[in-house]
Short mmCIF file of C-alpha atoms in Angstrom, two decimals:
data_model
loop_
_atom_site.label_atom_id
_atom_site.label_comp_id
_atom_site.label_asym_id
_atom_site.label_seq_id
_atom_site.Cartn_x
_atom_site.Cartn_y
_atom_site.Cartn_z
CA MET A 1 16.99 -25.11 37.26
CA SER A 2 17.44 -22.57 39.51
CA LYS A 3 14.16 -20.56 40.11
CA THR A 4 10.63 -21.58 40.00
CA ALA A 5 9.04 -21.55 36.50
CA ASP A 6 5.04 -20.15 35.67
CA THR A 7 4.31 -22.67 33.07
CA ARG A 8 0.80 -22.04 31.72
CA LEU A 9 -0.84 -25.19 29.63
CA PRO A 10 -2.71 -24.10 26.82
CA GLY A 11 -5.72 -24.77 25.13
CA PRO A 12 -9.35 -25.23 27.27
CA ASP A 13 -9.28 -29.48 27.22
CA THR A 14 -5.94 -28.79 29.89
CA ARG A 15 -8.24 -27.72 32.42
CA LEU A 16 -9.35 -30.05 35.41
CA PRO A 17 -13.25 -29.66 36.09
CA GLY A 18 -14.69 -27.51 38.40
CA PRO A 19 -14.68 -23.44 39.13
CA ASP A 20 -10.77 -24.17 40.43
CA THR A 21 -8.73 -24.67 37.47
CA ARG A 22 -5.26 -24.01 39.45
CA LEU A 23 -3.50 -27.07 39.99
CA PRO A 24 -2.07 -27.35 43.50
CA GLY A 25 -1.64 -23.82 44.74
CA PRO A 26 -1.94 -21.50 47.70
CA ASP A 27 -6.06 -21.71 47.67
CA THR A 28 -5.96 -25.91 48.62
CA ARG A 29 -4.24 -25.11 51.91
CA LEU A 30 -6.58 -25.52 55.00
CA PRO A 31 -8.04 -22.41 56.51
CA ASP A 32 -5.58 -20.57 59.40
CA PRO A 33 -7.83 -21.17 62.58
CA SER A 34 -6.45 -18.08 64.08
CA ARG A 35 -6.95 -15.88 60.58
CA TRP A 36 -9.81 -13.70 62.54
CA LYS A 37 -7.87 -12.79 65.23
CA ALA A 38 -4.93 -11.88 63.09
CA LEU A 39 -7.40 -9.82 61.17
CA ALA A 40 -8.38 -7.66 64.12
CA PHE A 41 -4.43 -6.79 64.68
CA ILE A 42 -3.88 -5.93 61.17
CA ALA A 43 -6.93 -4.26 60.96
CA LEU A 44 -5.79 -2.13 63.83
CA ALA A 45 -2.37 -1.64 62.04
CA GLN A 46 -3.91 -0.45 58.84
CA LEU A 47 -5.96 2.09 60.65
CA MET A 48 -2.93 3.67 62.39
CA VAL A 49 -1.27 3.79 59.19
CA VAL A 50 -4.30 5.66 57.61
CA LEU A 51 -4.97 7.78 60.82
CA ASP A 52 -1.75 8.90 60.56
CA ALA A 53 -2.13 10.67 56.87
CA THR A 54 -4.36 13.42 58.24
CA ILE A 55 -4.60 13.42 62.02
CA VAL A 56 -0.93 15.32 61.09
CA ASN A 57 -2.61 17.86 59.04
CA ILE A 58 -5.48 18.86 61.70
CA ALA A 59 -2.14 19.47 64.11
CA LEU A 60 0.30 21.16 61.57
CA PRO A 61 -0.60 24.99 62.65
CA SER A 62 0.32 24.31 66.16
CA ALA A 63 3.26 22.01 65.72
CA GLN A 64 4.73 25.06 63.00
CA THR A 65 4.02 27.74 65.91
CA ASP A 66 5.56 25.45 68.69
CA LEU A 67 8.53 24.50 67.05
CA GLY A 68 9.18 27.71 65.00
CA ILE A 69 8.88 25.86 61.63
CA SER A 70 9.08 28.55 59.01
CA GLU A 71 5.89 29.15 56.08
CA GLY A 72 8.23 27.46 53.08
CA ASN A 73 9.77 24.61 54.99
CA LYS A 74 6.22 23.56 56.45
CA GLN A 75 5.39 21.04 53.86
CA TRP A 76 8.00 19.33 54.84
CA VAL A 77 6.16 18.09 57.77
CA ILE A 78 3.83 16.16 54.85
CA THR A 79 6.36 15.99 52.13
CA ALA A 80 9.16 14.04 54.42
CA TYR A 81 6.64 11.22 54.95
CA ALA A 82 5.38 10.80 51.92
CA LEU A 83 8.92 10.75 50.24
CA ALA A 84 9.87 7.96 52.27
CA PHE A 85 6.62 5.88 52.30
CA GLY A 86 6.07 6.27 48.56
CA GLY A 87 9.46 5.69 47.46
CA LEU A 88 10.25 2.51 49.58
CA LEU A 89 6.76 0.77 49.23
CA LEU A 90 8.14 -1.73 46.33
CA PHE A 91 11.06 -2.22 48.46
CA GLY A 92 9.29 -2.61 51.48
CA GLY A 93 6.78 -5.31 49.75
CA ARG A 94 9.93 -7.40 48.36
CA ILE A 95 11.15 -7.52 51.92
CA ALA A 96 7.99 -8.60 53.19
CA ASP A 97 8.25 -11.47 50.70
CA LEU A 98 12.10 -12.51 51.49
CA TRP A 99 11.90 -11.68 55.07
CA GLY A 100 8.42 -13.29 55.81
CA ARG A 101 4.96 -10.93 56.05
CA LYS A 102 4.99 -11.43 60.00
CA ARG A 103 8.19 -10.58 60.69
CA THR A 104 8.03 -7.33 58.68
CA PHE A 105 5.01 -6.50 59.80
CA VAL A 106 6.06 -6.31 63.36
CA VAL A 107 9.23 -4.80 62.98
CA GLY A 108 7.47 -2.17 60.78
CA LEU A 109 4.86 -1.75 63.79
CA LEU A 110 7.88 -1.27 66.40
CA GLY A 111 9.63 1.13 64.07
CA PHE A 112 6.60 3.28 63.56
CA ALA A 113 6.07 3.44 67.18
CA ALA A 114 9.53 4.63 68.10
CA ALA A 115 9.45 7.24 64.93
CA SER A 116 6.00 8.20 66.46
CA ALA A 117 7.58 9.25 69.79
CA LEU A 118 10.49 10.91 68.60
CA GLY A 119 8.22 13.08 66.56
CA GLY A 120 5.96 13.61 69.62
CA ALA A 121 9.06 14.86 71.42
CA ALA A 122 10.55 16.99 68.79
CA GLN A 123 12.09 20.03 69.96
CA GLY A 124 12.70 21.51 66.26
CA GLU A 125 12.06 21.26 62.80
CA ALA A 126 15.00 19.24 62.19
CA MET A 127 14.07 16.58 64.55
CA MET A 128 10.29 16.58 63.43
CA PHE A 129 11.34 16.31 59.45
CA GLY A 130 13.39 13.25 60.75
CA SER A 131 10.50 11.68 62.57
CA ARG A 132 8.32 11.98 60.00
CA ALA A 133 10.66 10.40 57.48
CA LEU A 134 11.28 7.56 59.72
CA GLN A 135 7.55 6.70 60.27
CA GLY A 136 7.33 6.78 56.15
CA VAL A 137 10.17 4.36 56.13
CA PHE A 138 8.37 1.99 58.83
CA GLY A 139 5.09 2.50 56.99
CA ALA A 140 6.65 1.42 53.75
CA LEU A 141 7.48 -1.85 55.45
CA LEU A 142 4.41 -2.30 57.71
CA ALA A 143 1.39 -1.44 54.79
CA PRO A 144 2.47 -4.16 51.94
CA ALA A 145 3.02 -6.58 54.78
CA ALA A 146 -0.56 -6.15 56.22
CA LEU A 147 -2.35 -6.16 53.04
CA SER A 148 -0.21 -9.64 51.69
CA LEU A 149 -0.72 -11.36 55.22
CA LEU A 150 -4.53 -11.04 54.93
CA ALA A 151 -3.82 -12.27 50.63
CA VAL A 152 -2.33 -15.55 51.82
CA MET A 153 -4.42 -16.09 55.33
CA PHE A 154 -7.93 -15.83 53.57
CA THR A 155 -7.97 -18.01 50.74
CA ASP A 156 -12.03 -19.14 50.75
CA ALA A 157 -13.94 -16.56 48.42
CA LYS A 158 -16.77 -15.96 51.08
CA GLU A 159 -14.31 -15.02 53.85
CA ARG A 160 -12.01 -13.32 51.58
CA ALA A 161 -14.70 -10.81 50.68
CA LYS A 162 -15.37 -10.24 54.51
CA ALA A 163 -12.11 -9.74 55.52
CA PHE A 164 -11.11 -7.25 52.82
CA GLY A 165 -14.55 -5.26 52.94
CA ILE A 166 -13.09 -4.75 56.66
CA TYR A 167 -9.84 -3.80 55.25
CA GLY A 168 -11.08 -1.85 52.33
CA ALA A 169 -13.46 0.30 54.78
CA ILE A 170 -10.51 1.23 56.96
CA ALA A 171 -8.42 1.96 54.26
CA GLY A 172 -10.78 4.33 52.83
CA GLY A 173 -12.66 5.91 55.85
CA GLY A 174 -9.85 6.28 58.18
CA GLY A 175 -8.62 9.25 56.80
CA ALA A 176 -11.51 10.77 57.70
CA VAL A 177 -11.51 8.95 61.27
CA GLY A 178 -7.93 11.21 61.73
CA LEU A 179 -9.49 14.32 61.22
CA ILE A 180 -11.94 13.73 63.96
CA LEU A 181 -9.54 12.56 66.35
CA GLY A 182 -6.64 15.16 65.38
CA GLY A 183 -9.39 17.70 65.89
CA PHE A 184 -10.19 16.32 69.53
CA LEU A 185 -6.39 15.63 70.61
CA THR A 186 -5.41 19.10 69.20
CA GLU A 187 -8.05 21.08 70.76
CA TYR A 188 -8.44 19.39 74.27
CA LEU A 189 -5.10 18.00 74.61
CA ASN A 190 -2.06 19.44 72.41
CA TRP A 191 -0.54 18.73 68.74
CA ARG A 192 2.36 16.32 70.05
CA TRP A 193 -0.41 13.48 70.89
CA THR A 194 -1.27 13.09 67.42
CA PHE A 195 1.88 11.26 67.48
CA PHE A 196 1.95 9.88 70.84
CA VAL A 197 -1.31 8.25 69.92
CA ASN A 198 0.45 5.59 67.55
CA ILE A 199 2.20 4.25 70.26
CA PRO A 200 -0.39 2.14 71.95
CA PHE A 201 -2.18 1.39 68.49
CA ALA A 202 1.31 -0.04 67.32
CA VAL A 203 2.26 -1.94 70.55
CA LEU A 204 -0.79 -3.70 70.73
CA ALA A 205 -0.82 -4.58 67.27
CA ALA A 206 2.36 -5.93 67.40
CA ALA A 207 2.06 -7.86 70.17
CA GLY A 208 -1.10 -9.48 68.81
CA ALA A 209 0.33 -10.11 65.39
CA TYR A 210 3.47 -12.10 67.49
CA PHE A 211 1.30 -14.33 69.24
CA VAL A 212 -1.80 -14.79 66.74
CA ILE A 213 -0.25 -14.45 63.12
CA ARG A 214 1.18 -18.10 61.76
CA GLU A 215 2.45 -17.27 58.06
CA PRO A 216 1.64 -20.42 55.76
CA ALA A 217 4.68 -21.92 54.84
CA GLY A 218 6.37 -21.86 51.74
CA SER A 219 4.82 -18.41 50.86
CA ARG A 220 8.66 -16.55 50.96
CA ASN A 221 10.56 -15.69 47.73
CA ARG A 222 13.83 -16.03 49.07
CA SER A 223 15.29 -14.76 45.86
CA PRO A 224 18.30 -12.52 45.64
CA LEU A 225 17.39 -8.91 46.21
CA ASP A 226 17.57 -7.13 43.19
CA ILE A 227 19.84 -4.11 44.16
CA PRO A 228 19.81 -2.35 40.79
CA GLY A 229 15.53 -2.51 41.00
CA VAL A 230 15.80 -1.14 44.21
CA VAL A 231 17.72 2.05 43.77
CA LEU A 232 15.75 2.80 40.12
CA SER A 233 12.65 2.11 41.68
CA THR A 234 13.05 4.30 45.14
CA LEU A 235 14.72 7.16 43.35
CA GLY A 236 12.08 7.17 40.81
CA LEU A 237 9.33 7.20 43.06
CA VAL A 238 10.76 9.80 45.21
CA SER A 239 11.09 12.09 42.07
CA LEU A 240 7.74 11.38 41.03
CA VAL A 241 6.10 11.94 44.37
CA TYR A 242 8.48 14.96 44.88
CA GLY A 243 7.60 16.60 41.61
CA PHE A 244 3.96 16.74 42.36
CA THR A 245 4.56 18.02 45.93
CA ARG A 246 6.79 20.55 44.55
CA ALA A 247 4.20 21.51 41.42
CA GLU A 248 1.67 21.96 44.23
CA SER A 249 4.28 25.06 45.66
CA ALA A 250 6.57 26.32 43.29
CA GLY A 251 4.25 25.80 39.95
CA TRP A 252 4.23 23.48 37.26
CA SER A 253 6.71 25.62 34.75
CA ASP A 254 9.19 25.52 37.34
CA SER A 255 12.54 23.87 36.36
CA LEU A 256 13.26 22.12 39.21
CA THR A 257 9.54 21.21 38.76
CA ILE A 258 10.03 19.54 35.20
CA GLY A 259 13.51 18.68 35.54
CA THR A 260 12.22 16.29 38.84
CA PHE A 261 9.55 14.81 36.57
CA VAL A 262 12.12 13.93 33.54
CA ALA A 263 14.66 12.38 36.51
CA ALA A 264 11.46 10.30 37.43
CA GLY A 265 10.48 9.39 33.97
CA VAL A 266 13.95 8.40 33.10
CA LEU A 267 14.63 6.38 36.58
CA LEU A 268 11.01 4.44 36.18
CA LEU A 269 11.89 3.86 32.69
CA ALA A 270 15.46 2.27 33.43
CA PHE A 271 13.83 0.41 36.04
CA VAL A 272 10.79 -1.15 33.74
CA VAL A 273 13.83 -2.24 31.22
CA ILE A 274 15.71 -3.82 34.19
CA GLU A 275 13.16 -5.28 35.86
CA SER A 276 12.55 -7.05 32.20
CA ARG A 277 15.93 -8.59 32.39
CA VAL A 278 17.01 -9.71 35.49
CA LYS A 279 16.87 -13.08 36.89
CA SER A 280 14.99 -11.73 40.22
CA PRO A 281 13.42 -9.01 39.38
CA LEU A 282 11.98 -6.61 42.39
CA LEU A 283 8.94 -6.21 40.68
CA PRO A 284 8.20 -8.88 38.53
CA LEU A 285 5.96 -7.49 35.58
CA ARG A 286 3.98 -10.47 35.41
CA VAL A 287 1.97 -8.53 38.48
CA LEU A 288 1.85 -5.14 36.52
CA THR A 289 0.63 -7.03 32.87
CA GLU A 290 -2.25 -9.10 34.05
CA ARG A 291 -5.07 -6.67 33.05
CA ASN A 292 -7.24 -7.35 36.26
CA ARG A 293 -4.51 -6.25 38.64
CA GLY A 294 -3.19 -3.44 36.12
CA GLY A 295 -6.96 -1.97 35.79
CA VAL A 296 -6.93 -2.30 39.60
CA TYR A 297 -3.91 -0.13 39.91
CA LEU A 298 -4.47 2.76 37.35
CA SER A 299 -8.84 3.09 38.69
CA LEU A 300 -7.72 2.87 42.46
CA GLY A 301 -4.76 5.72 41.57
CA LEU A 302 -7.42 7.76 39.94
CA ALA A 303 -10.19 7.41 42.37
CA VAL A 304 -7.67 8.59 45.01
CA ILE A 305 -6.68 11.54 42.70
CA ALA A 306 -10.15 12.66 43.37
CA MET A 307 -10.53 11.64 47.15
CA PHE A 308 -7.65 13.46 48.44
CA GLY A 309 -8.16 16.76 46.87
CA LEU A 310 -11.83 16.80 48.38
CA PHE A 311 -10.69 16.21 51.99
CA LEU A 312 -8.53 18.98 51.27
CA PHE A 313 -11.13 21.37 49.84
CA LEU A 314 -13.78 20.37 52.21
CA THR A 315 -11.53 20.85 55.29
CA TYR A 316 -11.04 24.69 54.40
CA TYR A 317 -14.21 25.48 53.29
CA LEU A 318 -15.84 24.05 56.66
CA GLN A 319 -12.99 26.02 58.41
CA VAL A 320 -12.76 29.16 56.68
CA VAL A 321 -15.44 29.77 55.13
CA LYS A 322 -18.45 27.89 57.47
CA GLY A 323 -15.94 28.72 60.31
CA TYR A 324 -16.06 25.37 61.87
CA SER A 325 -13.71 24.54 64.95
CA PRO A 326 -11.13 21.31 64.10
CA VAL A 327 -13.34 18.46 65.98
CA LYS A 328 -16.69 19.93 64.39
CA THR A 329 -14.44 19.70 61.21
CA GLY A 330 -13.89 16.22 62.10
CA PHE A 331 -17.62 15.28 62.58
CA ALA A 332 -19.03 16.88 59.69
CA PHE A 333 -16.78 14.04 57.68
CA LEU A 334 -19.10 11.21 59.47
CA PRO A 335 -21.41 10.65 56.81
CA MET A 336 -18.69 9.88 54.10
CA ILE A 337 -17.01 7.41 56.96
CA ALA A 338 -20.40 5.58 57.31
CA GLY A 339 -21.23 5.52 53.66
CA MET A 340 -17.75 4.11 53.11
CA ILE A 341 -18.38 1.38 56.18
CA THR A 342 -21.77 0.82 54.87
CA GLY A 343 -20.60 0.58 50.80
CA SER A 344 -17.58 -2.13 51.66
CA THR A 345 -18.74 -4.23 54.48
CA GLN A 346 -22.40 -4.34 53.73
CA ILE A 347 -22.86 -4.00 49.37
CA GLY A 348 -19.10 -4.98 48.77
CA THR A 349 -19.02 -7.86 50.76
CA ARG A 350 -22.33 -9.34 49.91
CA LEU A 351 -21.99 -9.34 46.10
CA MET A 352 -18.77 -9.58 45.80
CA THR A 353 -18.85 -13.65 45.78
CA ARG A 354 -22.18 -13.07 43.08
CA ILE A 355 -21.22 -10.74 40.35
CA PRO A 356 -18.11 -9.82 38.87
CA PRO A 357 -15.90 -7.29 40.41
CA ARG A 358 -16.21 -4.60 37.42
CA LEU A 359 -19.58 -4.21 38.12
CA LEU A 360 -19.09 -3.28 41.81
CA MET A 361 -15.98 -1.07 41.24
CA GLY A 362 -17.51 0.56 37.61
CA PRO A 363 -20.90 1.33 39.38
CA GLY A 364 -19.11 2.20 42.41
CA PHE A 365 -16.76 5.17 41.30
CA LEU A 366 -19.85 6.69 39.37
CA VAL A 367 -21.95 6.63 42.36
CA ALA A 368 -19.02 8.28 44.05
CA ALA A 369 -18.67 10.86 40.82
CA VAL A 370 -22.43 11.59 41.27
CA GLY A 371 -21.91 12.52 45.07
CA MET A 372 -18.93 14.84 43.86
CA LEU A 373 -20.98 16.54 41.52
CA LEU A 374 -23.33 17.54 44.38
CA LEU A 375 -20.25 19.48 45.73
CA THR A 376 -19.68 21.08 42.35
CA GLN A 377 -22.46 23.63 43.99
CA LEU A 378 -20.83 24.61 46.95
CA ASP A 379 -21.29 28.49 47.75
CA VAL A 380 -20.53 30.61 50.71
CA ASP A 381 -24.05 29.80 51.95
CA THR A 382 -24.41 26.15 50.70
CA SER A 383 -26.68 24.05 53.60
CA TYR A 384 -24.47 21.13 55.12
CA ALA A 385 -27.67 19.19 55.43
CA ALA A 386 -28.83 19.92 51.93
CA VAL A 387 -25.55 19.21 49.82
CA ILE A 388 -22.83 18.62 51.68
CA LEU A 389 -24.00 15.73 53.55
CA PRO A 390 -26.08 14.05 50.66
CA GLY A 391 -22.86 14.36 48.78
CA GLN A 392 -20.56 12.72 51.35
CA LEU A 393 -23.07 9.77 51.70
CA LEU A 394 -22.90 8.90 47.96
CA LEU A 395 -19.22 9.42 47.71
CA GLY A 396 -18.69 7.19 50.32
CA LEU A 397 -21.03 4.58 49.21
CA GLY A 398 -19.58 4.51 45.84
CA MET A 399 -15.88 4.52 47.08
CA GLY A 400 -16.47 1.84 49.71
CA THR A 401 -18.58 -0.31 47.20
CA ALA A 402 -15.22 -0.11 44.52
CA PHE A 403 -12.75 -0.46 47.17
CA MET A 404 -13.40 -3.74 48.54
CA PRO A 405 -13.21 -5.50 45.53
CA ALA A 406 -10.09 -3.56 44.27
CA MET A 407 -8.21 -4.26 47.30
CA SER A 408 -9.23 -8.26 47.49
CA LEU A 409 -8.87 -8.21 43.71
CA ALA A 410 -5.23 -6.70 43.80
CA THR A 411 -3.92 -10.12 45.14
CA HIS A 412 -6.19 -12.38 43.89
CA GLY A 413 -4.57 -15.47 42.08
CA ILE A 414 -1.10 -14.23 42.79
CA GLU A 415 1.71 -16.13 43.43
CA PRO A 416 2.67 -16.24 47.23
CA ARG A 417 5.87 -15.67 46.57
CA ASP A 418 4.54 -12.24 44.66
CA ALA A 419 2.27 -11.20 47.63
CA GLY A 420 4.13 -8.49 49.07
CA VAL A 421 5.35 -7.05 45.91
CA ALA A 422 1.73 -7.16 44.37
CA SER A 423 0.49 -5.61 47.74
CA ALA A 424 2.97 -2.91 47.79
CA MET A 425 1.43 -1.77 44.32
CA VAL A 426 -1.67 -0.91 45.46
CA ASN A 427 -0.35 1.06 48.11
CA THR A 428 1.87 3.04 45.43
CA SER A 429 -0.77 3.79 43.44
CA GLN A 430 -2.58 5.24 46.29
CA GLN A 431 0.33 7.20 47.54
CA VAL A 432 1.24 8.25 44.00
CA GLY A 433 -2.53 9.06 43.32
CA GLY A 434 -2.64 11.20 46.27
CA ALA A 435 0.20 13.10 45.68
CA ILE A 436 -0.83 14.05 42.02
CA GLY A 437 -4.66 14.58 43.71
CA THR A 438 -3.06 17.32 46.26
CA ALA A 439 -1.14 19.27 43.75
CA LEU A 440 -3.05 18.77 40.61
CA LEU A 441 -6.54 19.79 42.46
CA ASN A 442 -4.75 22.54 44.15
CA THR A 443 -3.65 24.31 41.38
CA ILE A 444 -6.34 23.99 39.74
CA ALA A 445 -8.30 25.39 42.44
CA ALA A 446 -5.90 28.28 42.80
CA GLY A 447 -6.01 29.51 39.26
CA ALA A 448 -9.62 29.25 39.63
CA THR A 449 -9.41 31.76 42.74
CA THR A 450 -7.04 33.89 40.90
CA ALA A 451 -9.56 34.42 37.82
CA TYR A 452 -12.28 34.91 39.90
CA ILE A 453 -10.86 37.65 42.05
CA ALA A 454 -9.74 39.44 38.69
CA ASP A 455 -13.22 38.91 37.13
CA HIS A 456 -15.22 40.50 39.95
CA ALA A 457 -12.55 42.58 42.04
CA ALA A 458 -14.10 45.94 40.30
CA GLY A 459 -17.37 45.41 41.49
CA ALA A 460 -16.67 44.40 45.04
CA ALA A 461 -18.52 46.14 47.52
CA ASP A 462 -16.58 43.75 50.27
CA PRO A 463 -13.17 42.26 49.77
CA GLU A 464 -13.12 39.90 52.61
CA LEU A 465 -16.73 38.14 50.90
CA LEU A 466 -14.69 38.52 47.67
CA GLN A 467 -12.08 36.69 48.80
CA LEU A 468 -14.52 33.76 50.65
CA GLN A 469 -16.56 33.57 47.30
CA ALA A 470 -13.06 33.27 45.21
CA MET A 471 -12.01 30.25 47.12
CA VAL A 472 -15.50 28.38 47.12
CA SER A 473 -15.24 29.15 43.43
CA GLY A 474 -11.58 27.53 42.93
CA PHE A 475 -13.29 24.77 44.93
CA ALA A 476 -15.66 24.13 42.76
CA ALA A 477 -14.04 24.25 39.42
CA ALA A 478 -11.21 21.48 40.94
CA ILE A 479 -14.15 19.65 42.22
CA TRP A 480 -15.30 19.08 38.71
CA TRP A 481 -12.05 17.76 37.64
CA ALA A 482 -12.65 15.26 40.22
CA VAL A 483 -16.09 14.29 39.14
CA GLY A 484 -14.57 13.58 35.53
CA ILE A 485 -11.38 11.72 36.99
CA LEU A 486 -13.88 9.40 38.82
CA VAL A 487 -15.94 8.73 35.43
CA VAL A 488 -12.33 7.76 33.90
CA ALA A 489 -11.45 5.66 36.77
CA SER A 490 -15.06 3.81 36.22
CA LEU A 491 -14.23 3.11 32.68
CA VAL A 492 -11.15 1.89 33.34
CA ALA A 493 -12.68 -0.70 35.95
CA VAL A 494 -15.18 -1.55 33.44
CA THR A 495 -12.64 -1.98 30.30
CA PHE A 496 -9.54 -3.62 32.01
CA ILE A 497 -11.34 -5.83 34.62
CA ASN A 498 -12.59 -8.70 33.08
CA THR A 499 -12.72 -11.76 35.72
CA GLY A 500 -15.79 -13.40 37.08
CA ARG A 501 -16.83 -13.51 40.46
CA PRO A 502 -14.61 -15.47 42.64
CA GLY A 503 -14.43 -18.88 42.26
CA ALA A 504 -16.91 -18.82 38.93
CA GLY A 505 -14.18 -18.41 36.38
CA PRO A 506 -13.46 -15.52 33.96
CA ALA A 507 -16.16 -13.17 32.96
CA GLY A 508 -18.78 -14.23 30.49
CA GLY A 509 -17.74 -17.89 30.72
CA ARG A 510 -15.02 -18.35 28.77
CA SER A 511 -13.36 -21.23 28.89
CA GLY A 512 -10.08 -20.72 27.13
CA SER A 513 -9.23 -17.15 28.11
CA THR A 514 -5.68 -16.21 29.71
CA ASP A 515 -6.80 -12.82 30.75
CA GLY A 516 -8.54 -13.45 34.17
CA ALA A 517 -6.60 -14.05 37.13
CA GLU A 518 -8.85 -17.09 37.83
CA ASP A 519 -8.53 -18.95 34.64
CA GLU A 520 -4.79 -19.53 34.94
CA ILE A 521 -3.40 -22.96 34.92
CA ARG A 522 -0.13 -22.58 37.12
CA ILE A 523 2.10 -25.62 37.39
CA PRO A 524 4.89 -24.50 40.03
CA VAL A 525 8.09 -26.29 38.50
CA VAL A 526 10.17 -26.33 41.34
CA ALA A 527 14.23 -26.33 41.62
CA HIS A 528 16.11 -29.47 42.90
#
């Protein structure tokens, strides 16, 4: 035989006694003694990547003025990063499986630092756009390598829960921290420091990873690289992300927008067909078709759609309507960060080993929806303490509670050879969800704003007040959609995810099911 086969024995009588029904696999290894030190550097790298997603937004107006970037081209500061990062994530995950996660992680960190230095030193728009694209390329190596390192290093259920609780809190709350840090750096230093600040993060994390991380032996996937899969997935994901980005500025009926979506659909369909037929696929379909992981990817992507839109709306509401400074706006997001950290490290981590993941994810998304529902009451004169603060707290608690088991379950039960690409799928669902959220909710908000002005223009005594009221009305209309999306995410989590708590078998105690990641018997048949 030329490759490792995944042979599953049928029937309940083939099971070994005890909660772990798999024959010797990754969970039987002794834990790495340096795993907690490694977690510190992995978390630092994840924080840097998540910070970068929002820190640049705060600096964009100042950078645009200094570099002479036109109004039409300013979106490319964000889009260049999103296209490279989103398009290359699957490739980055496969490279991590092939090269080794530690090596990919360190290369990604050092490359990200170099690209950040280039962005901070940019003298024109071309240099800025190029640096952002390079950040995306190295981010696509770094992000899946970080998550897959956690997946292969933490195998004990309780320790895994703590590790992913910390990782989930950073993944969820780091964006809001970026708003605070970006506000400080832009207001008190210079926009260039929003790029330079990545360098010490990256160098420290890379040095720590090099000396501390010991990747488990035998966890690489040395199969030949699936070149057609790389080309089709990269072009398909780039087309998809660009389609949503273009829809935001040019409209959903624009011919190029429609053409981009059609191209994305054709390319991704061809990718699925190729992956089902090649010997060593870039994305083994077993990663997607297992119902628990599929449920995680879908529900997480939907939740991120709602989250990204809200970050944008609240930032504009606080700065434009309320007149907050960039620093004050960043601090105004602190309740959401506190809620996420509490939900992830205190609720999710403590309950994950006691109850099935769907009973954390489903209610978590619903609590977040209630928080979002409060924010639909936004008005020009809305009190921060009465509406925005409790809304953010509930949103953070719900998202933190749901994100933590989602991050863990996305790679739980996966074969070590697939850990990188499974981790990449988590990041892909978040990246595509973010692109959809920004474009879709922004379009809804813009349409509602225009309609409000048309309905109220005749009797308006103060045109400036009318404009603010129309803007807030647009935000509220879009947030209503975000509430609905979170409810759907909750339903997806409860419906698709049926595995039991880690180490306890499938939900409901069914002995013969092969639906859950926990209750499969995997016998590696190794080639000679």
